[in-house]
mmCIF file of C-alpha atoms in Angstrom:
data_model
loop_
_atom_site.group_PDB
_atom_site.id
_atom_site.type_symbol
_atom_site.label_atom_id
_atom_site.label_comp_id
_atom_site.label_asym_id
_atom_site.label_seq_id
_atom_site.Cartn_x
_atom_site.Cartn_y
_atom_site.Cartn_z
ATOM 1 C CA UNK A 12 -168.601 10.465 56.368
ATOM 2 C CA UNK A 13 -167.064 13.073 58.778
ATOM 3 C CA UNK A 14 -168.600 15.552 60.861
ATOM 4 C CA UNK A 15 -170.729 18.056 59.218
ATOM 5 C CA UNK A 16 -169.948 21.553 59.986
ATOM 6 C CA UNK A 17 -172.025 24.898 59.080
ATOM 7 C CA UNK A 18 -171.124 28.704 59.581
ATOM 8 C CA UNK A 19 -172.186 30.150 62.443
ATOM 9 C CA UNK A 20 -173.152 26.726 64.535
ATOM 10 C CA UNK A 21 -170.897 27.310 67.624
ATOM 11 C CA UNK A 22 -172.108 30.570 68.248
ATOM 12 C CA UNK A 23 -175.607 28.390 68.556
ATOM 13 C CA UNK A 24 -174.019 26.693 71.652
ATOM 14 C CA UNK A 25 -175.127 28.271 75.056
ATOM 15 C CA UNK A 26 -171.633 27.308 76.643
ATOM 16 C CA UNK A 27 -169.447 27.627 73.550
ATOM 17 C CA UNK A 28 -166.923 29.977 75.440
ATOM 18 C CA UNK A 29 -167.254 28.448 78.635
ATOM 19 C CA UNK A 30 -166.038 24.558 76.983
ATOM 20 C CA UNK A 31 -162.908 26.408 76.235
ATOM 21 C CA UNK A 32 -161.526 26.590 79.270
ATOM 22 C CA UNK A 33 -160.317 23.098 79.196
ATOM 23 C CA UNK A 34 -160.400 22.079 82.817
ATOM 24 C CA UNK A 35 -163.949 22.705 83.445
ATOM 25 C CA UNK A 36 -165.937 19.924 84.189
ATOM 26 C CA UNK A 37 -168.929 21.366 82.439
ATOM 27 C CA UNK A 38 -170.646 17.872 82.317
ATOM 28 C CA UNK A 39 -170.269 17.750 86.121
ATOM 29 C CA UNK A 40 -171.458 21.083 86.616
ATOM 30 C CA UNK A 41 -174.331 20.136 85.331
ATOM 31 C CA UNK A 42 -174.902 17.305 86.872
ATOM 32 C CA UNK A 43 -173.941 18.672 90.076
ATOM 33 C CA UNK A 44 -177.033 19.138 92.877
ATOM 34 C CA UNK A 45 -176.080 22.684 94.416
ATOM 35 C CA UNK A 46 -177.320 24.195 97.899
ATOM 36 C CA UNK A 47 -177.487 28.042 98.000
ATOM 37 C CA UNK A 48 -178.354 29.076 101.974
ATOM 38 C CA UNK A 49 -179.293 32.940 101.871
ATOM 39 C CA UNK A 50 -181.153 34.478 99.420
ATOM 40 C CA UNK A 51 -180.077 37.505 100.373
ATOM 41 C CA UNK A 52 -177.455 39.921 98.567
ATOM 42 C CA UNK A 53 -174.943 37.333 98.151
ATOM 43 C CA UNK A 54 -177.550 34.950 97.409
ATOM 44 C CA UNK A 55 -178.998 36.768 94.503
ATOM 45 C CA UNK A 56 -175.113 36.900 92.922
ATOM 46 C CA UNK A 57 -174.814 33.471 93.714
ATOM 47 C CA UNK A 58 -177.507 31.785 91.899
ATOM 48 C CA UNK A 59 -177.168 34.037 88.914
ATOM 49 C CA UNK A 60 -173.710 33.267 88.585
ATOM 50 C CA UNK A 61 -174.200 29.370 88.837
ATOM 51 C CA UNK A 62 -177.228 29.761 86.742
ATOM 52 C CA UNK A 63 -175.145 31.233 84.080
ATOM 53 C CA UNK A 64 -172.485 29.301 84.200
ATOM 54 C CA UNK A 65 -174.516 25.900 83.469
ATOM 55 C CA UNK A 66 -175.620 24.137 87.018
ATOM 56 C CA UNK A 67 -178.952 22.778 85.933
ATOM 57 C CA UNK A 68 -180.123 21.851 89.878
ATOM 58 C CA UNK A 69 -179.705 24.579 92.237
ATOM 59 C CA UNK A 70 -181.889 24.339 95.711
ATOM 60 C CA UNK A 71 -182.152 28.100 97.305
ATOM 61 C CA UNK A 72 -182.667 28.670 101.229
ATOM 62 C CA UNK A 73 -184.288 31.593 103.167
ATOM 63 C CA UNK A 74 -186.906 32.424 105.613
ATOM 64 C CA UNK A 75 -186.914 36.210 105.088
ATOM 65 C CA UNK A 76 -189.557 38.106 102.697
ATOM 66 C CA UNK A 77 -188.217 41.259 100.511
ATOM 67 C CA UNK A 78 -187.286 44.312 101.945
ATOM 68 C CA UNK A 79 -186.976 47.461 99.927
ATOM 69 C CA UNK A 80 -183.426 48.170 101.048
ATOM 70 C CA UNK A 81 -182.670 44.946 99.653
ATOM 71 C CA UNK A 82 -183.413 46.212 96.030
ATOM 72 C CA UNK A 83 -179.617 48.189 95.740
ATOM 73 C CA UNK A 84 -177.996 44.389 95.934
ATOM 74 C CA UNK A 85 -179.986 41.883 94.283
ATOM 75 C CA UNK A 86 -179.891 41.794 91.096
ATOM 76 C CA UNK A 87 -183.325 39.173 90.948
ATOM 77 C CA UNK A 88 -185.398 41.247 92.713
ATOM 78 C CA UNK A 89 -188.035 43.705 91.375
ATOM 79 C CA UNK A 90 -189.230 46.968 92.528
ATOM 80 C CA UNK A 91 -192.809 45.794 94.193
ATOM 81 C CA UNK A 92 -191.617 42.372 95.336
ATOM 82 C CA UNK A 93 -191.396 43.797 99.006
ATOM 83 C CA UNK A 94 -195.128 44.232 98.680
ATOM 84 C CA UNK A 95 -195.874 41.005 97.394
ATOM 85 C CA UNK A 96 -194.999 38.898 100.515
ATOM 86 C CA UNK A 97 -193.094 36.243 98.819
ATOM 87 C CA UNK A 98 -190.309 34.718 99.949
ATOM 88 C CA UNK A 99 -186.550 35.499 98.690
ATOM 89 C CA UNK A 100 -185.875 32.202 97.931
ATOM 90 C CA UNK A 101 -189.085 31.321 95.571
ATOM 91 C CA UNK A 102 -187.974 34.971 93.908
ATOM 92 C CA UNK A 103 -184.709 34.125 93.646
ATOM 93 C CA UNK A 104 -185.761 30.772 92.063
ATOM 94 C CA UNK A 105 -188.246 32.238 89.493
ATOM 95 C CA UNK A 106 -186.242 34.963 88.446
ATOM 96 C CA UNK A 107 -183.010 32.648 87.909
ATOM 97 C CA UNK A 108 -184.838 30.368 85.387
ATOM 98 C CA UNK A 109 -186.041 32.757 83.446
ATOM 99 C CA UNK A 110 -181.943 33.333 82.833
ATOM 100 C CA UNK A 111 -181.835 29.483 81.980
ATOM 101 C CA UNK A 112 -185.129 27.549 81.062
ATOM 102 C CA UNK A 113 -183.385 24.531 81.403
ATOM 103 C CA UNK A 114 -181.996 25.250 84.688
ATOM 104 C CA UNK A 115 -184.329 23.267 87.803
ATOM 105 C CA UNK A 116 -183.786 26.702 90.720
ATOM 106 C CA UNK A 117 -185.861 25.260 93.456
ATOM 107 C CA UNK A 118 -186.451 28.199 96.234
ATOM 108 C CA UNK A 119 -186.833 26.649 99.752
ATOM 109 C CA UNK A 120 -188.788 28.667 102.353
ATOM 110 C CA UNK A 121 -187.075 27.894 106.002
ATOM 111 C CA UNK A 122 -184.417 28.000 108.728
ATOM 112 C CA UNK A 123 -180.445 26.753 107.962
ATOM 113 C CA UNK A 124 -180.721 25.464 111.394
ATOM 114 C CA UNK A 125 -183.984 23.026 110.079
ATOM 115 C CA UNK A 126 -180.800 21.735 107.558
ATOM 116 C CA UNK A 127 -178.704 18.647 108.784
ATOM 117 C CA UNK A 128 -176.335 16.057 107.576
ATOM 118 C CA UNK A 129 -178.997 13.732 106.202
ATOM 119 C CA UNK A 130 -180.302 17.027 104.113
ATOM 120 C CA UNK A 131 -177.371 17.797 103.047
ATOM 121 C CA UNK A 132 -175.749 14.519 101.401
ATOM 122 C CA UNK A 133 -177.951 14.906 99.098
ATOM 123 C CA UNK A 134 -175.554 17.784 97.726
ATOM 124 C CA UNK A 135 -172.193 18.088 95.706
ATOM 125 C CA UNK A 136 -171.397 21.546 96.581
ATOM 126 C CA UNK A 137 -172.804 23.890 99.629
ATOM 127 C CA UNK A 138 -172.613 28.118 99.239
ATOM 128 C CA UNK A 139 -173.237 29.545 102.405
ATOM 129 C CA UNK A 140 -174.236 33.372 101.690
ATOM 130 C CA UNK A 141 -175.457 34.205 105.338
ATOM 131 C CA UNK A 142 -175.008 36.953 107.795
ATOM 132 C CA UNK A 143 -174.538 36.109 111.053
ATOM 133 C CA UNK A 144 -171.995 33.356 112.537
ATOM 134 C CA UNK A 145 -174.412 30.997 114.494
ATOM 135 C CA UNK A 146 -175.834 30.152 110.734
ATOM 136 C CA UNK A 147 -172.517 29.822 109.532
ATOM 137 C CA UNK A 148 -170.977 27.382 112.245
ATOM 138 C CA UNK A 149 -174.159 25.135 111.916
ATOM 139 C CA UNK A 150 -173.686 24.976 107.991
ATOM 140 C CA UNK A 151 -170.325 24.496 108.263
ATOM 141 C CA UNK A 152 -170.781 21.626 111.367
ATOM 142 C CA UNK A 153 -173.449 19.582 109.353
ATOM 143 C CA UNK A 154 -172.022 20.182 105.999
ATOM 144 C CA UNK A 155 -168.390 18.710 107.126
ATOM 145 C CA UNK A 156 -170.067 16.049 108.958
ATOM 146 C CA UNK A 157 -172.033 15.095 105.751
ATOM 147 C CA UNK A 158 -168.495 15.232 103.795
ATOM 148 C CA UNK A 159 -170.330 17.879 101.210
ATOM 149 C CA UNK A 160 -167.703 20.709 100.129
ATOM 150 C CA UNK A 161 -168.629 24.075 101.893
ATOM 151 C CA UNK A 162 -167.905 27.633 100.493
ATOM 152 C CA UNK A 163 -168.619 29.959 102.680
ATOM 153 C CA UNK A 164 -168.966 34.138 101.636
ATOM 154 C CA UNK A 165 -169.445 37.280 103.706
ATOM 155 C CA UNK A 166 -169.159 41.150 103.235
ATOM 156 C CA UNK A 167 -168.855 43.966 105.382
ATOM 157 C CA UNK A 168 -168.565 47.109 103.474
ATOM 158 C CA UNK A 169 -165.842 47.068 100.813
ATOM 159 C CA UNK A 170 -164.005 44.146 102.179
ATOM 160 C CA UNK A 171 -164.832 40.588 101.887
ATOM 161 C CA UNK A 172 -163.909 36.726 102.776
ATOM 162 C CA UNK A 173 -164.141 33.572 101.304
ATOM 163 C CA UNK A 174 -163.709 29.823 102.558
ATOM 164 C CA UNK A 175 -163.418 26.712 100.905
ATOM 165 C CA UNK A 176 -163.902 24.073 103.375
ATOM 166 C CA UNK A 177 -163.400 20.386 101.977
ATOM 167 C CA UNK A 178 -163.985 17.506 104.513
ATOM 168 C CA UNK A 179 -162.275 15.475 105.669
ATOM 169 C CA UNK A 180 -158.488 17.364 105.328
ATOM 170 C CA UNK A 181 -158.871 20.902 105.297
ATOM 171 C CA UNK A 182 -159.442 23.051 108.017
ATOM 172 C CA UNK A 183 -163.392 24.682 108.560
ATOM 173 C CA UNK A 184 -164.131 28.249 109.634
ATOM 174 C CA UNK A 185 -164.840 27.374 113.266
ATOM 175 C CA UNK A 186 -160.825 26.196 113.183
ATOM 176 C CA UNK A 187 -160.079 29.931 112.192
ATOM 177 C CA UNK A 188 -162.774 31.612 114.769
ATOM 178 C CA UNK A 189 -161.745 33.182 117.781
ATOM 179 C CA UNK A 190 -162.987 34.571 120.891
ATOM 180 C CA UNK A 191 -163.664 38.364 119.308
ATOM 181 C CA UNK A 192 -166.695 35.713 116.794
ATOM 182 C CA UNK A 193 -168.338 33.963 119.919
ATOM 183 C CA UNK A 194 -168.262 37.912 121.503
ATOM 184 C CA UNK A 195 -170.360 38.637 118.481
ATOM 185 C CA UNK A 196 -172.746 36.033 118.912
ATOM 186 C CA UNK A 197 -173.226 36.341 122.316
ATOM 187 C CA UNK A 198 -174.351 39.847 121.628
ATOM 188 C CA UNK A 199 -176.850 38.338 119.140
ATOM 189 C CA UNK A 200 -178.320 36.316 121.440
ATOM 190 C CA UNK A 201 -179.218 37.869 124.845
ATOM 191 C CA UNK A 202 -181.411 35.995 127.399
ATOM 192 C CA UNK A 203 -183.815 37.946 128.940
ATOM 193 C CA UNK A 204 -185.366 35.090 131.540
ATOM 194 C CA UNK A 205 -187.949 34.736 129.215
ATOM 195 C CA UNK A 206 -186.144 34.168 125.755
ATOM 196 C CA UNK A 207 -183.618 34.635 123.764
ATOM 197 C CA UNK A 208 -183.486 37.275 121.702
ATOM 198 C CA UNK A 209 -182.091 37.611 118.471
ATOM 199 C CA UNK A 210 -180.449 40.768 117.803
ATOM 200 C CA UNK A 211 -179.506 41.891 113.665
ATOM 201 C CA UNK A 212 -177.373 44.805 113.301
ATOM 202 C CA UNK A 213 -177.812 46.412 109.713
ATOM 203 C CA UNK A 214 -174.337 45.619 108.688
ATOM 204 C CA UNK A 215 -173.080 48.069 105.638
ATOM 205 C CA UNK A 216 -173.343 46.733 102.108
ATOM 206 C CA UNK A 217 -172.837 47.218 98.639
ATOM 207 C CA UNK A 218 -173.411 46.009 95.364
ATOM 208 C CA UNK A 219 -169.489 45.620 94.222
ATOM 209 C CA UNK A 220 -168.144 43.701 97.069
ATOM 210 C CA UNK A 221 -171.175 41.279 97.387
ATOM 211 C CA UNK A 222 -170.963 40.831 93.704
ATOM 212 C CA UNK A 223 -167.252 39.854 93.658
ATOM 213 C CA UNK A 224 -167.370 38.109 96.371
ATOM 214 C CA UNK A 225 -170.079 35.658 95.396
ATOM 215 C CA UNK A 226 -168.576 35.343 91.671
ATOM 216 C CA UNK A 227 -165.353 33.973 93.856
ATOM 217 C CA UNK A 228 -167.450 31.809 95.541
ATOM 218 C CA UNK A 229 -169.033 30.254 92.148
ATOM 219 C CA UNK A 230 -165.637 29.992 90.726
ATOM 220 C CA UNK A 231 -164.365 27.996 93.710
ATOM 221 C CA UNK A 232 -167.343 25.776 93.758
ATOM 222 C CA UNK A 233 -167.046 25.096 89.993
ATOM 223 C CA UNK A 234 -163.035 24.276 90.739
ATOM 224 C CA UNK A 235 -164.018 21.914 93.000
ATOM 225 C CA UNK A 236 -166.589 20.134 90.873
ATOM 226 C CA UNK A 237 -163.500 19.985 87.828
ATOM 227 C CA UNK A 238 -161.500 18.194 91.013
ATOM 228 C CA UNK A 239 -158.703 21.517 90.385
ATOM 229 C CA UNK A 240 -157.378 22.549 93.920
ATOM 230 C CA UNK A 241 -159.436 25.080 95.534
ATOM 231 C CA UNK A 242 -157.915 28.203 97.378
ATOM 232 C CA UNK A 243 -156.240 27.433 100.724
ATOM 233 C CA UNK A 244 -157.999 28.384 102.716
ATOM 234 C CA UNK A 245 -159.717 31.654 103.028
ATOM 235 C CA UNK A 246 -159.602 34.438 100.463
ATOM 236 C CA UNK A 247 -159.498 38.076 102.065
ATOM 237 C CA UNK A 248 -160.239 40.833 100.255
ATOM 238 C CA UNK A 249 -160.003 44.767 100.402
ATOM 239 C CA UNK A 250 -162.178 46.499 97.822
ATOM 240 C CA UNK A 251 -160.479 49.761 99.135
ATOM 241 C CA UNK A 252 -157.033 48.627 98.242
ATOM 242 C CA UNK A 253 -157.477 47.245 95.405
ATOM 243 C CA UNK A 254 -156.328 43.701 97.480
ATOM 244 C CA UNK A 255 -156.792 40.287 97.343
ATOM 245 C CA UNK A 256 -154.825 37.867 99.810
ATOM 246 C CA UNK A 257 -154.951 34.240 99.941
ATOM 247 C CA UNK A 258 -154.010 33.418 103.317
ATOM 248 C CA UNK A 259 -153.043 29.581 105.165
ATOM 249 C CA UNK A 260 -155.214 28.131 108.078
ATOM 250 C CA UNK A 261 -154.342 25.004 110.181
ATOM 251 C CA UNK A 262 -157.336 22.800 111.430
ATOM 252 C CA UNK A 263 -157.512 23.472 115.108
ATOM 253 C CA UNK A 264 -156.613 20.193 117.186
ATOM 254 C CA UNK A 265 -159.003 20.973 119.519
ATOM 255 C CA UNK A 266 -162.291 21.906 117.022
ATOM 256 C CA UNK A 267 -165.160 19.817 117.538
ATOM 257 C CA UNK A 268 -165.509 19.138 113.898
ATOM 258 C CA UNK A 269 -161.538 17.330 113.769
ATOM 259 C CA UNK A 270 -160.329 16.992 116.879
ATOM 260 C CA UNK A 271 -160.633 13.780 119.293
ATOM 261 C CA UNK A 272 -164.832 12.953 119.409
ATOM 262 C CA UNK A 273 -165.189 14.897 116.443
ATOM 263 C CA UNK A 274 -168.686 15.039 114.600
ATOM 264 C CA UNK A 275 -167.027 14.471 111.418
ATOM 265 C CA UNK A 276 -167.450 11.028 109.365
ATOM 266 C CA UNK A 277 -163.580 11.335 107.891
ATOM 267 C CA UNK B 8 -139.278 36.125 128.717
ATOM 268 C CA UNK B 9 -140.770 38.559 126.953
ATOM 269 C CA UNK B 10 -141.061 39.485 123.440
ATOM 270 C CA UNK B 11 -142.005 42.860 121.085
ATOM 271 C CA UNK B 12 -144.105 42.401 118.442
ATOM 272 C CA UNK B 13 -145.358 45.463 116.025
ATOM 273 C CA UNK B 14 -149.533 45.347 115.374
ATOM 274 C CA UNK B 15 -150.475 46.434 112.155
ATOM 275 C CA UNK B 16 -154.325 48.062 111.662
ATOM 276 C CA UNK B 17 -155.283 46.418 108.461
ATOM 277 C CA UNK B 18 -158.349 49.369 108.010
ATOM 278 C CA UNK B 19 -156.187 52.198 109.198
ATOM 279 C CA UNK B 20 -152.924 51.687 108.779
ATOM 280 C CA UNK B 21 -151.672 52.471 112.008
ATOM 281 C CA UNK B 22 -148.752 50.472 113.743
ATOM 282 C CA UNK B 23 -149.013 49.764 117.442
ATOM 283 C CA UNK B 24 -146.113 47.689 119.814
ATOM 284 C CA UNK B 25 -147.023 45.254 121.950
ATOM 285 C CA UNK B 26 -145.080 43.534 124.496
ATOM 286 C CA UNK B 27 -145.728 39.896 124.978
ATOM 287 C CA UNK B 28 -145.414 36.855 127.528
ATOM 288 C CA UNK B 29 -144.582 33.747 126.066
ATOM 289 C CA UNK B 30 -147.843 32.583 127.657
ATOM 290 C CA UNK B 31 -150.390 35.384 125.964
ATOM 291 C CA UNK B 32 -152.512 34.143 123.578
ATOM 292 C CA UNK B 33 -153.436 35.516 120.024
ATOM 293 C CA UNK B 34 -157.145 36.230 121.009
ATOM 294 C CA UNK B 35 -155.099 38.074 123.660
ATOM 295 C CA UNK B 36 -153.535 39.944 121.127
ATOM 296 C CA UNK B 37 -157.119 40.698 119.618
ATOM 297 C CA UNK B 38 -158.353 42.252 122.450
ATOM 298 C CA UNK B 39 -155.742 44.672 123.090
ATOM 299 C CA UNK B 40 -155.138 45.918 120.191
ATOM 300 C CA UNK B 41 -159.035 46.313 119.117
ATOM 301 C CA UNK B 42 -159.770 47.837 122.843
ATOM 302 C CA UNK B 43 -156.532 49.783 122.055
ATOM 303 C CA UNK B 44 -157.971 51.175 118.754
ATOM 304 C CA UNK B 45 -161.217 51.415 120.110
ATOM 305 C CA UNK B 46 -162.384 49.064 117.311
ATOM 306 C CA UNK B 47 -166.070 48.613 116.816
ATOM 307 C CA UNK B 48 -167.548 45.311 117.934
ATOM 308 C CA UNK B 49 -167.008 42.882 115.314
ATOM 309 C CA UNK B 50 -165.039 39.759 114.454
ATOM 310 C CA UNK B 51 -161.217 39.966 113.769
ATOM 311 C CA UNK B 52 -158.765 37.944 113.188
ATOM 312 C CA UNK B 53 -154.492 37.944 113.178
ATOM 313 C CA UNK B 54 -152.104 37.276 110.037
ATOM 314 C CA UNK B 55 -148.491 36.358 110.182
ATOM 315 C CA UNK B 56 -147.062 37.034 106.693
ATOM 316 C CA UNK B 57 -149.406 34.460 104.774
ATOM 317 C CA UNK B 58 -150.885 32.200 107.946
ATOM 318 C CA UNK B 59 -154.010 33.611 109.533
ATOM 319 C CA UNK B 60 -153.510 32.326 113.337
ATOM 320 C CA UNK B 61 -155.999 30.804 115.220
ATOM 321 C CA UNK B 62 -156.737 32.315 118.851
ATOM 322 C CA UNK B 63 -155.544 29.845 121.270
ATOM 323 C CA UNK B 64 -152.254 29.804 119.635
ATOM 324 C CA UNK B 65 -149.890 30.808 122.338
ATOM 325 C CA UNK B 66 -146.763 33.755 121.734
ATOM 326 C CA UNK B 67 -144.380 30.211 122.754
ATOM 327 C CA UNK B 68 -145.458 28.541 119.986
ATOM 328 C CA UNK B 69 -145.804 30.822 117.406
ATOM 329 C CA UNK B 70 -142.113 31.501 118.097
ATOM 330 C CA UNK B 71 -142.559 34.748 117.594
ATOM 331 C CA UNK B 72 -139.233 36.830 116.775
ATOM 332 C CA UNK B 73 -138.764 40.548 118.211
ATOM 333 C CA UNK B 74 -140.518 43.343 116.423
ATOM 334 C CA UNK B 75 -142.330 40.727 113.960
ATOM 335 C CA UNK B 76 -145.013 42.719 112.284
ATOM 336 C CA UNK B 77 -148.575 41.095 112.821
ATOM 337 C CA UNK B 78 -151.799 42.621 111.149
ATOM 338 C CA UNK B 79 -155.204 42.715 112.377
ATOM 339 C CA UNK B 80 -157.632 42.090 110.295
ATOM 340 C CA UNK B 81 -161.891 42.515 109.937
ATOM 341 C CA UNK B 82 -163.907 39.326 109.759
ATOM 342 C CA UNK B 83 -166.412 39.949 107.575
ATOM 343 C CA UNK B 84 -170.012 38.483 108.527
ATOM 344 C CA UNK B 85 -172.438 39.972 106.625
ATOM 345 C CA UNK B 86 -173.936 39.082 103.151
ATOM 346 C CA UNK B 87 -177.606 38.125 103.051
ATOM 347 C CA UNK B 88 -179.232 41.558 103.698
#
């Protein structure tokens, strides 16, 4: 007897649409153990869009607690939550399965710099949605040196970037970081004899670029997981302009991550 | 030997010419063109048609040709708050 079909029935399927785009590895999504670090504005985009899109085991990263300022980008946080003293990422995590039951969103309250290669193997697929460049490098270090695919986001104002970093060929963002990056750092982190302190500039924001930029991010993680080529190499784009450039990066012979006495396990 | 290259602002628009040693270096190129534009502190970076360049990329080896337009564009950091 053949298959049995009845009116309506593929409407019943969650991911009906989504199977028809035939080079999605759906079944691999799914499978697939994701790392979101930030739980922040890109964050929030980040884990709704995987969420939606069918990754069942998403881990979420952040140390910070709610702000109200934080309410005009993040779309999984409520009015009240920066009074409840909770942490983004067990928010974040809540809030996202209530968009999937069957998705396991496991909200992780700590430091990116507490992450390391052994952590991190136990990943497919990294999305780094930080703001600052010290977190960055050290994802990006342990990540490549634990041969886990990184995809790396950040805004500032209308315009936007994104990475795809896939160890052991192509090149990482500390191969396309210059002097004008470890400026910015440096300002971060001033020593005062004492300690270093860490200084946070309120960077400007909105809800369209983040929001774009973290559905690119999602999209490039999932074309990774179907094994289809990802961008190469980092995305730029100008919400302004109405632009959105893919532009070429060469690994840097002389970054720690490639080069001779390299970290990396290639 | 030295070579003319045209600066594009990426958030501006604005066009500035440099002149270049073989031996400057792309971060070079960074610096006096943001202290030149009185940028704001930030991260930047340099494109060459479809090739970001990375900063210790010398003018030599880029082989640069006269009044090649470059464009300087905003590294964007931010994204978690």
């Amino acid at each position: 007897m053949g298959d049995l079909l009845r009116p309506g029935e593929r409407d019943d399927d969650r991911y009906d649409r989504t199977r028809l785009i035939r080079w999605v590895d759906l079944e691999r999504v799914q499978r697939a153990r994701a790392l979101v670090v930030g739980a922040g504005a890109l964050g929030n985009e980040a884990v709704k869009d995987l969420v939606l899109f069918g990754f069942r085991h998403v881990d979420v990263l952040d140390m910070d607690t709610v702000v109200r300022s934080n309410l005009s980008r993040c779309v999984l946080f409520r009015e009240g939550d920066q009074r409840s003293g909770r942490g983004k990422a067990e928010l974040v995590a809540e809030r996202a399965m209530e968009l999937d039951p069957a998705a396991e969103v496991r909200g992780l309250h700590g430091r990116v710099q507490a992450l390391g290669p052994d952590g991190l193997r136990a990943y497919d697929i990294v999305l780094g949605c930080l703001d600052n460049i010290a977190a960055r490098l050290h994802l990006n270090a342990n990540s490549y040196y634990a041969s886990v695919p990184y995809v790396d986001g950040g805004t500032e104002g209308f315009r936007g970037r994104v990475q795809v970093v896939v160890p052991p060929t192509s090149p990482c963002l500390q191969c396309g970081m210059n002097r004008s990056h470890l400026k910015v750092m440096e300002r971060r982190f001033s020593c005062t004899g004492q300690e270093a302190v860490y200084y946070r500039p309120n960077l400007p924001a909105e809800i369209t670029t983040t929001s774009a930029i973290a559905a690119i991010q999602v999209r490039e993680a999932v074309k990774v997981l179907s094994r289809r080529a990802p961008i190469e190499h980092v995305m730029h784009y100008d919400g302004l302009a109405g632009t959105c450039e893919v532009l070429s990066l060469e690994v840097d012979p002389g970054c720690p991550n490639h080069g001779a006495g390299r970290l990396s396990q290639s | 030997m030295v070579v003319r290259v045209r600066v594009r602002n990426a958030e501006t628009g604005a066009t500035v010419d440099m002149e270049l040693e073989l031996e400057n270096t792309v971060e070079e190129i960074i610096e006096g063109v943001s202290a030149y534009w009185e940028k704001d502190p930030g991260a930047y970076v340099i494109r060459r048609g479809r090739r970001l360049l990375r900063g210790q990329q010398k003018v030599q080896e880029l082989d640069v040709q006269p009044n090649e337009e470059l464009e300087l564009i905003p590294d964007p950091e931010g994204g978690n708050r």
